[in-house]
Coordinates of C-alpha atoms and ligand atoms in Angstrom, one line a residue:
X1 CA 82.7 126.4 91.3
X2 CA 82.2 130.2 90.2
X3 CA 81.1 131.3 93.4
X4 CA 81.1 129.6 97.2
X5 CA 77.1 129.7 97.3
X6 CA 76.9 127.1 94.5
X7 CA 76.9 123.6 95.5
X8 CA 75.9 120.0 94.5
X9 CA 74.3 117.8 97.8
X10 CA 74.3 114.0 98.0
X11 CA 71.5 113.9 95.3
X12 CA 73.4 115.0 92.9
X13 CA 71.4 118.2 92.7
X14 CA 72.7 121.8 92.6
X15 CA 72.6 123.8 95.5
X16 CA 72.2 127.5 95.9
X17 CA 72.9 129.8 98.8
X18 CA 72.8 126.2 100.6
X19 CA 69.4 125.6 99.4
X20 CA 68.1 123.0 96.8
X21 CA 67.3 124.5 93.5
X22 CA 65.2 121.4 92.5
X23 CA 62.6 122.2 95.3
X24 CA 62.9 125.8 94.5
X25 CA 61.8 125.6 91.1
X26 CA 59.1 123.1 92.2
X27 CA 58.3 125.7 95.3
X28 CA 58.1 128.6 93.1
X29 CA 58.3 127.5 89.4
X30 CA 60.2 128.2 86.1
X31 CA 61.4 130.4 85.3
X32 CA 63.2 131.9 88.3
X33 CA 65.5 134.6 89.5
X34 CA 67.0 133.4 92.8
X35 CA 69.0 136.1 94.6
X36 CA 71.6 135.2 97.3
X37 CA 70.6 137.9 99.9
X38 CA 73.3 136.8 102.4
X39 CA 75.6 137.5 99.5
X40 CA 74.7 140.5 98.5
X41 CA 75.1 141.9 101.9
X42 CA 78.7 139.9 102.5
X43 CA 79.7 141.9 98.7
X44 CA 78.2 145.2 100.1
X45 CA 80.6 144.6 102.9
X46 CA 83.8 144.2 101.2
X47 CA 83.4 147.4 100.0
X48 CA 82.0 148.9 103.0
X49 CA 84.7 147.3 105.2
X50 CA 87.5 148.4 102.9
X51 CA 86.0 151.6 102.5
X52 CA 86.3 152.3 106.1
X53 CA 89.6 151.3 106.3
X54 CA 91.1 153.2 103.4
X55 CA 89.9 156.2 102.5
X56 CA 88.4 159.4 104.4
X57 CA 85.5 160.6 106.6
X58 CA 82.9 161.0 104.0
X59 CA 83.6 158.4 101.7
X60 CA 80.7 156.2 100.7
X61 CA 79.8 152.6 98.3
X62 CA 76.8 153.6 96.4
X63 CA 74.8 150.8 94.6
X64 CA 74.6 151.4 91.3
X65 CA 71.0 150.4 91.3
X66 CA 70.6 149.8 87.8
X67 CA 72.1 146.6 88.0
X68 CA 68.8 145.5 89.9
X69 CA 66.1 147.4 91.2
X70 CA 63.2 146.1 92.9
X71 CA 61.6 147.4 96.1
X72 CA 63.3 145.1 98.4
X73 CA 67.1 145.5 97.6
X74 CA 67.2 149.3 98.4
X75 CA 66.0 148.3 101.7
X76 CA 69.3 145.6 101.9
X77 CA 71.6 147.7 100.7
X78 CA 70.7 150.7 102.9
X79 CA 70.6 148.2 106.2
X80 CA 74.4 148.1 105.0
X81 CA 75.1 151.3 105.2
X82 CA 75.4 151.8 101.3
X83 CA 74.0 155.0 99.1
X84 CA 72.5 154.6 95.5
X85 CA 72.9 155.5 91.8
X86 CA 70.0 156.0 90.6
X87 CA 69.0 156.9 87.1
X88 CA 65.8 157.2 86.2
X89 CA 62.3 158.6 87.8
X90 CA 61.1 155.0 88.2
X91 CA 64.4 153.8 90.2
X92 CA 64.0 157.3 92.3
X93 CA 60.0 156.1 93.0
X94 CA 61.5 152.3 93.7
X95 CA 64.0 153.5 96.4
X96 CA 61.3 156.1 97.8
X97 CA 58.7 153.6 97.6
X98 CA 61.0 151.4 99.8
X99 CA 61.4 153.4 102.8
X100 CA 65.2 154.6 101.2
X101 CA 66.6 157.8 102.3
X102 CA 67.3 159.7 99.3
X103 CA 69.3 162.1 101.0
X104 CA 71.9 159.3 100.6
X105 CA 70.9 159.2 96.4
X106 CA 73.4 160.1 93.6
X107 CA 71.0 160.8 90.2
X108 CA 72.7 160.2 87.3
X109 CA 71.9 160.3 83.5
X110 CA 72.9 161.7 80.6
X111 CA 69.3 163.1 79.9
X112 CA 67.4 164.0 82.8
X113 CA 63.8 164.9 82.3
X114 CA 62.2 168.4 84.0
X115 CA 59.5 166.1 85.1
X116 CA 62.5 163.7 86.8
X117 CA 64.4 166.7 88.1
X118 CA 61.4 167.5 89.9
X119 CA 60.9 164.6 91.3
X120 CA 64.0 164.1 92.6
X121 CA 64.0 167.7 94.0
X122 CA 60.4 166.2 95.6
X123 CA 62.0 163.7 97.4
X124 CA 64.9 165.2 98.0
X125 CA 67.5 163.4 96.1
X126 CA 70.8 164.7 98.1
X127 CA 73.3 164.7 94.9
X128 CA 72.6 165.6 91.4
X129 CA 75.3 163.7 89.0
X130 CA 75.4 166.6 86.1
X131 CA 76.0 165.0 82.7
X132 CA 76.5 168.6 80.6
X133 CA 75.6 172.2 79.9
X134 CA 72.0 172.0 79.7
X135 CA 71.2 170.0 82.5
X136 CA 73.0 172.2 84.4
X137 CA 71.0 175.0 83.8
X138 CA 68.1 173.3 83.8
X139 CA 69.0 171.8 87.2
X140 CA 70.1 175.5 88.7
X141 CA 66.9 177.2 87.4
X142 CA 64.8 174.5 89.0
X143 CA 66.9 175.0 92.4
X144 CA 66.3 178.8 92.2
X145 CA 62.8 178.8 91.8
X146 CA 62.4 176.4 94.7
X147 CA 64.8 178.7 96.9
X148 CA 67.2 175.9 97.4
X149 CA 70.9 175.1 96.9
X150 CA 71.0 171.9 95.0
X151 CA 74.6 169.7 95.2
X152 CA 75.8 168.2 92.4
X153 CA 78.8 166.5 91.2
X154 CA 80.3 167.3 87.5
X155 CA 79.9 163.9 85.2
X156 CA 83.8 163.9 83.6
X157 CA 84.8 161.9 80.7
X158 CA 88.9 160.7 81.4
X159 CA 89.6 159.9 78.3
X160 CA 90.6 156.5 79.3
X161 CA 89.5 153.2 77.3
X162 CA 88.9 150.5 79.8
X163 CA 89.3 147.4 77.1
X164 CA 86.0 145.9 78.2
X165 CA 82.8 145.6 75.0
X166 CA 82.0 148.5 73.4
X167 CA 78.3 149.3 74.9
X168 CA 79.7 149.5 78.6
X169 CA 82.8 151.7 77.7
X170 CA 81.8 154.8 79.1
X171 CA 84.9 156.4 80.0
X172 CA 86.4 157.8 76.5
X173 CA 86.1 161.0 75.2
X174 CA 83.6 160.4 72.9
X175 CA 80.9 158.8 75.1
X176 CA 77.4 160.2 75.4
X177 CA 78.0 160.7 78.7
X178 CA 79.5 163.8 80.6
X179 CA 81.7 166.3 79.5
X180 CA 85.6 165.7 78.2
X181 CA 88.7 167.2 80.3
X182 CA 90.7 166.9 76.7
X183 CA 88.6 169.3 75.0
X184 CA 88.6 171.9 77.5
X185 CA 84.8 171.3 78.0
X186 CA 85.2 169.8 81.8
X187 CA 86.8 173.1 82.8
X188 CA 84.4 175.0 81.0
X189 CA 81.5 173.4 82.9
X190 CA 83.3 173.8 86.1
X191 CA 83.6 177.9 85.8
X192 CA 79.8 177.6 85.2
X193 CA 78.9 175.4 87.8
X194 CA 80.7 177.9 90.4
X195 CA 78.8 181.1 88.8
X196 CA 75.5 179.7 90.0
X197 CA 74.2 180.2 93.1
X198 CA 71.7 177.7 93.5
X199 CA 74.0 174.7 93.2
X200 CA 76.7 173.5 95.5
X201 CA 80.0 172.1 93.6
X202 CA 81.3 169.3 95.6
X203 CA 83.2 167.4 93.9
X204 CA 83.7 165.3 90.1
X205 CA 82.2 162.2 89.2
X206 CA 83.7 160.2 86.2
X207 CA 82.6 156.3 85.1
X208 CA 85.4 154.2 83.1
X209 CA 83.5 151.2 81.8
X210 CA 81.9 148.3 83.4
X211 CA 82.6 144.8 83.7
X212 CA 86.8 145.5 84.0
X213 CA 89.4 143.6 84.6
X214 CA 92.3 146.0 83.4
X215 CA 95.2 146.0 85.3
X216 CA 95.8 149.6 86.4
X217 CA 92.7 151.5 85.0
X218 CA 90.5 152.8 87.9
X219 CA 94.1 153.9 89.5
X220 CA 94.6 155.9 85.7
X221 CA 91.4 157.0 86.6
X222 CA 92.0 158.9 89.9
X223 CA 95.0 160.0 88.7
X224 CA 93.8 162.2 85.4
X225 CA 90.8 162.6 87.7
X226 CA 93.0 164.4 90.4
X227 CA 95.3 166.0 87.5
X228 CA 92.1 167.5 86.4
X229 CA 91.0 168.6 90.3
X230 CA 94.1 170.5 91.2
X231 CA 94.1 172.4 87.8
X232 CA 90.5 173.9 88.4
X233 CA 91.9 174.4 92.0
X234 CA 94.9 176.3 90.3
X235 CA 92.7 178.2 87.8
X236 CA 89.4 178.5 89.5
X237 CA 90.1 178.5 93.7
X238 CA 88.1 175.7 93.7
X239 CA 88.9 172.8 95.8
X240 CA 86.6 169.8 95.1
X241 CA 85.6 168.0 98.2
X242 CA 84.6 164.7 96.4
X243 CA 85.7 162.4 93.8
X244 CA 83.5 159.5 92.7
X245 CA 85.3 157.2 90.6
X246 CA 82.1 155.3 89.4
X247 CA 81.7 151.8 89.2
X248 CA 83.2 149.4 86.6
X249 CA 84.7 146.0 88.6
X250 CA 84.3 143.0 86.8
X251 CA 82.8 139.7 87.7
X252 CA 83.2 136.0 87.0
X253 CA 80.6 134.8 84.3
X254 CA 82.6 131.9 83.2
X255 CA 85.6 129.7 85.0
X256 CA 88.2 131.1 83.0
X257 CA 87.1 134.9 84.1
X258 CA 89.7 136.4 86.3
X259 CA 88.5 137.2 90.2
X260 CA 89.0 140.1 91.1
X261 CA 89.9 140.7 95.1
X262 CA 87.5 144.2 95.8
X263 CA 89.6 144.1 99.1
X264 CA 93.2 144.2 97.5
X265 CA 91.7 146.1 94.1
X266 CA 90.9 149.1 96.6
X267 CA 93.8 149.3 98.7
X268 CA 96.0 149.7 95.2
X269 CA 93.5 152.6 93.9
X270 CA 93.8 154.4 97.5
X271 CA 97.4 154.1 97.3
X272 CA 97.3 155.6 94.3
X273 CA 94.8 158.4 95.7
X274 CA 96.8 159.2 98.5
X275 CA 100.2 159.2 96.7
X276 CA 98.8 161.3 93.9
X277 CA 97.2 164.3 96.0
X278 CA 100.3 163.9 98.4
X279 CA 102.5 164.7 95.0
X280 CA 99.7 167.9 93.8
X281 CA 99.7 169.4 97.6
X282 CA 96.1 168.2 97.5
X283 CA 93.5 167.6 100.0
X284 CA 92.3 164.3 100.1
X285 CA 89.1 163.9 99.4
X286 CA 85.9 161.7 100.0
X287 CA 85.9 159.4 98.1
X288 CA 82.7 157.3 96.3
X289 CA 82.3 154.3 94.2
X290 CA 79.3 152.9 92.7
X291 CA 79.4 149.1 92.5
X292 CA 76.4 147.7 90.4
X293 CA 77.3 144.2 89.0
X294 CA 80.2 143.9 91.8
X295 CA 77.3 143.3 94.6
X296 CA 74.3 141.9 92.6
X297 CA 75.8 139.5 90.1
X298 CA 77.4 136.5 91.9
X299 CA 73.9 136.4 94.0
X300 CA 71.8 135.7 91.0
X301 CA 70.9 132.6 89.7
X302 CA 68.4 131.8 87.0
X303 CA 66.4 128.1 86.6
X304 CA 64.8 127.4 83.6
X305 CA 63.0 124.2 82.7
X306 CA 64.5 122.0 79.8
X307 CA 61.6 122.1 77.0
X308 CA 63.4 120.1 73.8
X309 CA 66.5 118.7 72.7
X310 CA 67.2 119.1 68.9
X311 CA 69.7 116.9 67.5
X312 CA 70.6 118.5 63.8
X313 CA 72.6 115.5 62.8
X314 CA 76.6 116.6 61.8
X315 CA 75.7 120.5 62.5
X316 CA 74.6 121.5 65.9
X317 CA 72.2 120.7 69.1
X318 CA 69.8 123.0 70.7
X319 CA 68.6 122.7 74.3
X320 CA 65.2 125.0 74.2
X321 CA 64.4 126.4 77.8
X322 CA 60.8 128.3 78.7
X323 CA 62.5 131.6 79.3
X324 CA 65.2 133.5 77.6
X325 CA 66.6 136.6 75.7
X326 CA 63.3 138.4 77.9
X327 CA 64.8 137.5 81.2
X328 CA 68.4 137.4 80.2
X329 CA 69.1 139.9 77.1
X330 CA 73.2 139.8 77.6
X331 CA 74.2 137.4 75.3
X332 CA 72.3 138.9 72.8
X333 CA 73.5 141.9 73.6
X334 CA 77.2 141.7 74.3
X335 CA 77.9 138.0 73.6
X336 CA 78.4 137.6 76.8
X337 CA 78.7 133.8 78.3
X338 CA 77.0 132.7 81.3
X339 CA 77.7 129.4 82.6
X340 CA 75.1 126.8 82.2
X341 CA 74.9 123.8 85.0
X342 CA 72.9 120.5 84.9
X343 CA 70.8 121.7 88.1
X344 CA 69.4 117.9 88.6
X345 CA 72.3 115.8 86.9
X346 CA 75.4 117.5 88.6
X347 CA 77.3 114.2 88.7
X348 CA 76.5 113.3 85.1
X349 CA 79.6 113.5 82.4
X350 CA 78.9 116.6 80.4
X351 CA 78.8 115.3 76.9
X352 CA 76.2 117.1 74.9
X353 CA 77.7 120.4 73.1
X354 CA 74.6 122.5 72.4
X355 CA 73.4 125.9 72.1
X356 CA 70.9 126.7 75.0
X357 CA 68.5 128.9 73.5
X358 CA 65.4 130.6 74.7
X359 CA 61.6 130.5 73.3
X360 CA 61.6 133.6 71.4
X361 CA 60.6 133.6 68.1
X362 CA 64.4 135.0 67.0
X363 CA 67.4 132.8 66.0
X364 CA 69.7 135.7 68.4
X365 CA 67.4 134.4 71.2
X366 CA 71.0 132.7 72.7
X367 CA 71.4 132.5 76.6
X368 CA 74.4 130.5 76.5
X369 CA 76.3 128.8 72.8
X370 CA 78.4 125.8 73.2
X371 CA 77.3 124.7 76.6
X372 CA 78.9 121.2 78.0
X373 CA 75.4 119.1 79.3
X374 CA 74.7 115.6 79.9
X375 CA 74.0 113.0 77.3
X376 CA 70.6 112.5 78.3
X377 CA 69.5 116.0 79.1
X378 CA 65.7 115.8 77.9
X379 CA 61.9 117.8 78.2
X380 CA 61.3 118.2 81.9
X381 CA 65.2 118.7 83.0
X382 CA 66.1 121.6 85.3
X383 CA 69.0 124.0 83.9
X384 CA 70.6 126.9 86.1
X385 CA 72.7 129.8 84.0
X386 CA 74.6 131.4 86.8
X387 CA 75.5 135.1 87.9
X388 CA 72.5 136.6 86.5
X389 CA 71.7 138.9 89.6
X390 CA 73.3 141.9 87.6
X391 CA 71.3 143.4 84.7
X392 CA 69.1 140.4 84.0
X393 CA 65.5 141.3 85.6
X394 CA 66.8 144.7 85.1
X395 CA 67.0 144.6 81.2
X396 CA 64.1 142.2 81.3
X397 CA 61.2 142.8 78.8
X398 CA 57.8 141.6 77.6
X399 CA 59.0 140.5 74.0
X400 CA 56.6 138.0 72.5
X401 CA 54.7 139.0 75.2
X402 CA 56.5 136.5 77.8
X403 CA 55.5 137.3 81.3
X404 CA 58.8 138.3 83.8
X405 CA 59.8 135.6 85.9
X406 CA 59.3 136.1 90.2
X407 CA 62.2 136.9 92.0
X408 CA 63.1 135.0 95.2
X409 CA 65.3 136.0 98.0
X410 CA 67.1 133.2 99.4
X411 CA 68.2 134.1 103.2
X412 CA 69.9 131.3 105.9
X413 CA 68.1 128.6 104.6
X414 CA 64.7 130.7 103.6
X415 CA 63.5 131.7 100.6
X416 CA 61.0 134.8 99.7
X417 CA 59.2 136.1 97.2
X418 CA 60.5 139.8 96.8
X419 CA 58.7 140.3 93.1
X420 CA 55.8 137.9 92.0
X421 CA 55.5 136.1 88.6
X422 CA 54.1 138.4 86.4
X423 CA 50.8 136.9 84.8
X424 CA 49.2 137.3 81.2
X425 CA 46.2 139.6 83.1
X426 CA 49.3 142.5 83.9
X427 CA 50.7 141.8 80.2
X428 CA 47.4 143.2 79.1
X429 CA 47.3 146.2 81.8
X430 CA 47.7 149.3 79.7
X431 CA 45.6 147.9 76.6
X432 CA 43.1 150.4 76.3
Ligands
LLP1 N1 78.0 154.2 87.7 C1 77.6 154.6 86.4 C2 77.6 156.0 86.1 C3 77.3 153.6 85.4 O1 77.0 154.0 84.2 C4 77.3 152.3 85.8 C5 77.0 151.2 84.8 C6 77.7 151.9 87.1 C7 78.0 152.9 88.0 C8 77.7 150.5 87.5 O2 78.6 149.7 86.8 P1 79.0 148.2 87.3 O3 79.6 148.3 88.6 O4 77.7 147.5 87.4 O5 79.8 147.7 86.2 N2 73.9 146.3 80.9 C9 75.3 146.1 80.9 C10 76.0 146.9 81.9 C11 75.7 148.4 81.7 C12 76.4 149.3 82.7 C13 76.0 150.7 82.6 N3 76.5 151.5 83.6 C14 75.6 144.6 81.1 O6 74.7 143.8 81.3 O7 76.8 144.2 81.2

């Protein structure tokens, strides 16, 4: 199986976080987000653990809260000990609204609003993630009229490509994001950031890509990340105290996806920390990640109900399901392939190749092509797409007006409703 919480019991029905998804979807109906909670906080702790282990006082696993942000999970990953990335005003009001201490919040962007910088100065966000020359001075002004000294970290663009899709590769010099050591801009940014008194440099932040599997490219990362440290140390006396290498670690949506050992993956990119400041003579500093897919994905799971079956005799099938591209955008989006299971037929030979489409009135409206089902998979029939805790309810939307599934939270053997169904009264809300 893709991922130890996913099961099949003696019924021949599939399991999740040791709990039967055939009740579930009767319990709470289709469709549904299910979220492993005991998994999030076991992926939270491979990082945390490893983090402890191998790097220095001050080093810290932020979630990249992007990936999923409802009330609830801010309160999870804080009880392990994890900061956030946050990135807009409504993930800052989320986290507040949660009881999360934003002290430990890193607020990222690449366009930052006055309103949102205020915000975050309201609720005293602790670290500003500073994407480029305007938002620094819009970030220092704002600082300096409320008489404080706001720290920030520099968003730097390595120049590395991370051979992952196109929309996630974030790391190259011509992203939209932060500001490029190879064109002399990073340094330039630097010299300004130390003029101003109302910020407090600590330390560079750069983001590679996301969803990677490449071999050696968060450790290229450090390294031209640390190249780049002790030259501004060199030509500016200033020695950064932090280096956040982002997030990035890729995830198993399919069998043949590589796994990828967070444990083992670290200890190579803190050997390669430690070696690499050993060789420039420089201190080693904290060091920050910020895991997004890596914590949520594997604890998702999404059940949909079976609605038709369309046999287009010698060209294709199509298994219709009553959600879709609205709750999971990604194969639309990136082509990327979730696997689909038979939640109520487990045992059953998978013989029926078929698209399995959602209910949108759009032939891209694909959750998963070519999926393997059974032979007699008919209205009524339960289907689970798995690892959808990671950008799913996230990128969710309203198309065709299609209300957002609930979220449930499945914890040793219960299961909780952490976001309700939404219902055709909240679709019509903000009608005036
Ligand atoms: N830090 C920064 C600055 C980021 O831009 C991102 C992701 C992360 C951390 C977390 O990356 P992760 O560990 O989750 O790979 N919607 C796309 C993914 C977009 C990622 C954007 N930035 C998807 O569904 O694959």
């Amino acid at each position: 199986m893709l991922c130890a919480n996913i099961a099949v019991n003696g019924e021949g029905r599939l399991t999740f976080a040791g709990q039967d998804t055939t009740l579930l979807a009767q319990k709470f109906g289709t469709p549904l987000y299910l979220l492993d909670e005991d998994r999030i906080r076991e992926n939270c702790r491979a990082y945390t653990q490893a983090f402890s282990r191998l790097f220095p006082a001050g080093s810290k696993v932020l979630y990249a809260s992007k990936a999923n942000a409802f009330r609830r999970i801010y309160g999870i990953v804080q009880e392990e000990g994890l900061g956030v990335d946050v990135v807009s005003g409504g993930e800052i009001y989320t986290a507040k609204a949660a009881g999360f201490d934003l002290k430990n919040a890193y607020f990222h962007g690449n366009n930052k609003t006055d309103d949102e910088i205020c915000l975050a100065m309201d609720c005293g966000v602790g670290t500003f993630v500073v994407d480029g020359e305007d938002e620094l001075s819009a970030v220092a002004a704002e600082a300096a009229r409320r008489g404080i000294r706001q720290k920030i970290l520099l968003r730097i663009t390595p120049g590395i490509d991370p051979h992952t899709y196109e929309a996630v590769a974030t790391g190259k010099v011509d992203s939209k994001f932060g500001v490029a050591i190879e064109t002399g801009q990073a340094a330039e940014l630097t010299k300004a950031a130390l003029a101003l008194p109302s910020v407090e440099l600590y330390g560079f932040h750069c983001h590679v890509g996301s969803q990677v599997f490449g071999e050696d490219v968060f450790e290229r990362g450090v390294a031209v990340m640390l190249e780049f440290m002790a030259e501004m140390r060199e030509k500016l006396g200033f020695t950064a105290a932090a280096l956040d290498l982002g997030g990035g670690f890729g995830v198993r949506y399919d069998e043949g996806d590589p796994l990828l050992d967070v444990g083992r993956k670290l200890e190579s990119v803190s050997a390669v920390l430690h070696e690499t400041c050993a060789r420039l003579g420089y201190p080693v500093p904290a060091f920050l990640m910020e895991p997004g897919r890596a914590i949520v994905a594997d604890a998702g799971l999404t059940l949909y109900t079976v609605g038709s079956v369309e046999r287009i005799t010698g060209y294709k099938n199509y298994v219709s399901v009553d959600g879709g591209m609205t709750d999971n955008p990604r194969y639309a989006l990136y082509g990327a392939l979730h696997t689909v299971l038979p939640a109520g037929k487990m045992n059953e030979a998978r013989l029926l190749r078929c698209d399995v489409v959602g209910k949108c009135c759009e032939s891209g409206d694909v959750i998963r092509p070519a999926a393997d089902l059974p032979e007699s998979t008919s209205r009524g029939d339960l289907l689970a797409v798995c690892t959808t805790g990671a950008y799913n309810y996230s990128m969710a939307s309203n198309y065709n007006r299609v209300p957002r599934p609930p979220i449930v939270l499945l914890s040793g053997g219960r299961a909780t409703l952490a976001v309700r169904r939404e219902t055709p009264e909240d679709l019509i809300q903000f009608d005036q």
